[in-house]
Short mmCIF file of C-alpha atoms in Angstrom, two decimals:
data_model
loop_
_atom_site.label_atom_id
_atom_site.label_comp_id
_atom_site.label_asym_id
_atom_site.label_seq_id
_atom_site.Cartn_x
_atom_site.Cartn_y
_atom_site.Cartn_z
CA MET A 1 49.50 141.03 -43.49
CA ARG A 2 47.31 143.17 -45.79
CA SER A 3 46.71 142.19 -49.61
CA ASN A 4 47.98 143.95 -52.57
CA ASP A 5 44.58 145.32 -53.24
CA ASP A 6 43.84 148.23 -50.28
CA ALA A 7 40.24 147.43 -50.47
CA THR A 8 41.11 143.60 -49.61
CA ARG A 9 41.27 143.08 -46.07
CA GLN A 10 41.98 139.88 -43.86
CA PRO A 11 39.19 138.78 -41.22
CA SER A 12 41.12 140.28 -38.45
CA GLU A 13 41.75 143.51 -40.19
CA MET A 14 38.23 143.64 -41.32
CA PHE A 15 36.84 143.11 -37.85
CA ALA A 16 39.26 145.43 -36.45
CA GLU A 17 37.92 148.43 -38.59
CA GLN A 18 34.29 147.44 -37.67
CA MET A 19 34.94 147.43 -34.35
CA ARG A 20 36.20 150.82 -34.75
CA ILE A 21 33.32 151.85 -36.62
CA GLN A 22 30.62 150.40 -34.16
CA ARG A 23 32.35 151.89 -31.03
CA GLU A 24 32.21 155.71 -32.75
CA ARG A 25 28.57 154.70 -33.77
CA LYS A 26 27.71 154.33 -30.28
CA GLY A 27 29.81 157.27 -28.82
CA TRP A 28 31.97 155.28 -27.27
CA THR A 29 35.95 155.99 -26.24
CA GLN A 30 38.18 152.98 -26.49
CA LYS A 31 38.34 153.26 -22.69
CA GLN A 32 34.35 153.15 -22.52
CA LEU A 33 34.83 149.85 -24.76
CA ALA A 34 37.03 148.30 -22.32
CA ASN A 35 35.26 149.14 -19.42
CA LYS A 36 32.37 147.69 -20.99
CA LEU A 37 34.13 144.44 -21.86
CA VAL A 38 35.62 144.27 -18.21
CA THR A 39 32.16 144.23 -17.06
CA LEU A 40 31.33 141.34 -19.19
CA GLY A 41 34.43 139.18 -17.39
CA PHE A 42 36.47 139.91 -20.18
CA PRO A 43 39.53 142.52 -18.77
CA VAL A 44 41.22 144.58 -21.07
CA HIS A 45 43.08 147.70 -20.97
CA GLN A 46 41.99 150.77 -23.24
CA THR A 47 45.57 150.32 -24.73
CA THR A 48 44.66 147.04 -25.94
CA VAL A 49 41.54 148.49 -27.83
CA GLY A 50 43.99 150.86 -29.40
CA LYS A 51 46.22 148.39 -30.67
CA TRP A 52 43.27 146.18 -32.24
CA GLU A 53 41.86 149.22 -34.00
CA SER A 54 45.56 149.97 -35.42
CA GLY A 55 46.41 146.70 -36.03
CA ASP A 56 49.29 146.37 -34.07
CA ARG A 57 47.66 143.31 -32.20
CA ARG A 58 45.44 140.88 -34.09
CA ILE A 59 42.07 140.04 -32.54
CA SER A 60 41.30 136.41 -31.56
CA LEU A 61 38.16 134.68 -32.02
CA ASP A 62 37.42 134.84 -27.98
CA ASP A 63 38.23 138.52 -28.58
CA ALA A 64 36.15 139.10 -31.43
CA LEU A 65 32.95 137.25 -29.50
CA ALA A 66 33.81 139.45 -26.58
CA ILE A 67 33.49 142.50 -28.50
CA SER A 68 30.59 141.66 -30.47
CA ALA A 69 28.67 141.44 -27.64
CA ALA A 70 30.19 144.46 -25.80
CA LEU A 71 29.00 146.58 -28.99
CA ASP A 72 25.78 144.76 -29.44
CA VAL A 73 26.46 143.69 -32.95
CA CYS A 74 26.28 140.19 -34.72
CA PRO A 75 29.96 138.76 -35.26
CA THR A 76 28.90 137.74 -38.51
CA PHE A 77 28.72 141.29 -39.70
CA MET A 78 31.86 142.44 -37.95
CA LEU A 79 33.49 139.94 -39.77
CA SER A 80 31.90 140.58 -43.38
CA GLY A 81 32.44 144.15 -43.63
CA ALA A 82 28.90 145.03 -43.28
CA TYR A 83 29.26 148.50 -41.66
CA LEU A 84 31.62 150.07 -44.06
CA PRO A 85 30.26 152.28 -46.53
CA ILE A 86 28.61 150.63 -49.28
CA SER A 87 30.65 150.22 -52.68
CA PRO A 88 31.64 147.24 -54.65
CA SER A 89 35.09 146.89 -53.18
CA SER A 90 34.44 147.85 -50.05
CA ASP A 91 33.49 144.34 -48.01
CA VAL A 92 35.98 142.22 -49.66
CA VAL A 93 37.96 139.64 -47.36
CA ALA A 94 40.36 137.52 -47.85
CA LEU A 95 40.79 134.35 -46.08
CA SER A 96 44.65 134.12 -47.44
CA GLU A 97 47.02 135.29 -49.97
CA VAL A 98 46.41 132.04 -52.15
CA THR A 99 42.34 131.91 -52.08
CA PRO A 100 40.43 134.31 -53.52
CA PRO A 101 39.19 136.79 -51.82
CA VAL A 102 35.21 136.94 -51.12
CA SER A 103 32.33 139.64 -51.03
CA GLY A 104 30.76 140.51 -47.66
CA LEU A 105 27.64 138.59 -48.81
CA GLU A 106 29.79 135.59 -49.86
CA MET A 107 31.22 135.85 -46.17
CA ARG A 108 28.07 136.03 -44.16
CA MET A 109 26.61 133.01 -46.14
CA TRP A 110 29.45 131.06 -45.22
CA VAL A 111 29.69 131.76 -41.73
CA ARG A 112 25.84 131.37 -41.39
CA GLY A 113 26.47 127.92 -43.17
CA GLN A 114 24.25 128.99 -46.03
CA GLN A 115 26.90 128.24 -48.97
CA PRO A 116 30.71 126.78 -49.21
CA LEU A 117 33.46 129.35 -50.25
CA TRP A 118 34.83 129.09 -53.83
CA GLY A 119 37.00 125.69 -53.83
CA GLN A 120 35.54 123.92 -50.97
CA ASP A 121 34.06 120.56 -50.83
CA GLU A 122 30.40 121.39 -51.27
CA ARG A 123 29.21 117.64 -50.11
CA ARG A 124 31.13 117.93 -46.87
CA TYR A 125 30.26 121.56 -45.95
CA TYR A 126 26.52 120.81 -46.91
CA THR A 127 26.73 117.38 -44.55
CA GLU A 128 28.64 118.41 -41.64
CA VAL A 129 25.59 120.24 -40.19
CA PRO A 130 24.75 120.22 -36.72
CA SER A 131 21.85 117.24 -36.29
CA ASP A 132 19.53 119.87 -34.70
CA GLU A 133 19.52 121.61 -38.22
CA TRP A 134 19.83 118.73 -40.61
CA ASP A 135 16.47 117.72 -40.33
CA GLY A 136 14.74 121.18 -41.88
CA MET A 137 18.30 121.25 -44.54
CA ARG A 138 17.42 117.76 -46.07
CA SER A 139 14.22 118.77 -47.14
CA VAL A 140 15.05 119.06 -50.85
CA GLY A 141 14.84 123.00 -51.68
CA MET A 142 15.58 124.19 -48.35
CA GLY A 143 19.02 125.19 -48.87
CA SER A 144 18.21 127.27 -51.89
CA LEU A 145 15.26 128.74 -50.44
CA LEU A 146 17.81 129.77 -47.50
CA GLN A 147 20.12 131.12 -49.94
CA ASP A 148 17.40 133.35 -51.83
CA VAL A 149 16.00 134.79 -48.61
CA GLN A 150 19.53 136.21 -47.88
CA ARG A 151 19.81 137.33 -51.67
CA LEU A 152 16.64 139.06 -51.18
CA VAL A 153 18.04 140.81 -48.25
CA HIS A 154 20.92 141.86 -50.22
CA ALA A 155 19.19 143.05 -53.41
CA TRP A 156 16.89 144.92 -51.08
CA GLY A 157 19.53 146.79 -49.32
CA ALA A 158 21.30 147.28 -52.48
CA GLY A 159 18.37 148.60 -54.12
CA ASP A 160 18.18 146.61 -56.98
CA ARG A 161 14.60 146.27 -57.37
CA ARG A 162 15.12 143.90 -60.53
CA ALA A 163 16.90 141.45 -58.70
CA VAL A 164 14.29 141.66 -55.54
CA ASP A 165 11.25 140.85 -58.00
CA ASP A 166 13.65 137.68 -59.48
CA THR A 167 14.49 136.54 -55.98
CA ILE A 168 10.62 136.99 -54.92
CA ASP A 169 9.45 135.25 -57.98
CA ALA A 170 12.23 132.13 -57.03
CA ILE A 171 11.10 132.26 -53.31
CA ASP A 172 7.63 132.10 -54.38
CA ASP A 173 8.31 129.04 -56.43
CA GLU A 174 10.06 127.13 -53.86
CA LEU A 175 7.45 128.00 -51.29
CA GLU A 176 5.19 126.36 -53.43
CA ARG A 177 7.11 123.06 -54.15
CA GLN A 178 7.81 122.96 -50.09
CA ARG A 179 3.82 123.15 -49.49
CA ARG A 180 2.93 120.73 -52.08
CA ALA A 181 5.64 118.45 -50.62
CA LEU A 182 4.18 119.01 -47.03
CA HIS A 183 0.88 118.13 -48.06
CA ARG A 184 1.91 114.84 -49.89
CA GLU A 185 3.59 113.87 -46.85
CA LEU A 186 0.51 114.90 -44.60
CA SER A 187 -2.00 112.72 -46.88
CA ALA A 188 0.26 109.92 -46.84
#
């Protein structure tokens, strides 16, 4: 169900629109995408692709991952509206009717495990990290460094040179703190 704001989409709607954009960028028909999915072991018919794109059929998580693989794109970008023409409201995703919509950047950072969504339990979000990432993340400042890098990418892409400069300064400061901490640890 679409929200009241035409620019706000549910994740499945956003993904379907991104799928169509990426399929067209590859110069593929719906049939060609269906054939590619079949070669990946995910049998679907061209009419299913059409129903996904029109919103007549919701896209499941399994569908989304297979489609992303078939189109050679990152599912995170597909969920967040990364391939829409850039405008302030073009990449707004609403997870439900009662939660505030999030920007594409916020969605990407959430899916990547870089920041919780508004209203989430931050402590739980940051502590429920797989053990293979926990060791690096528990270093003071590492989480903010990852967020700053993502902000840098976003600011650069948006052409916001002042934000780029400010973010680079913040990254430099944190890298210097990390370097000092590492030297203290190695000399101990």
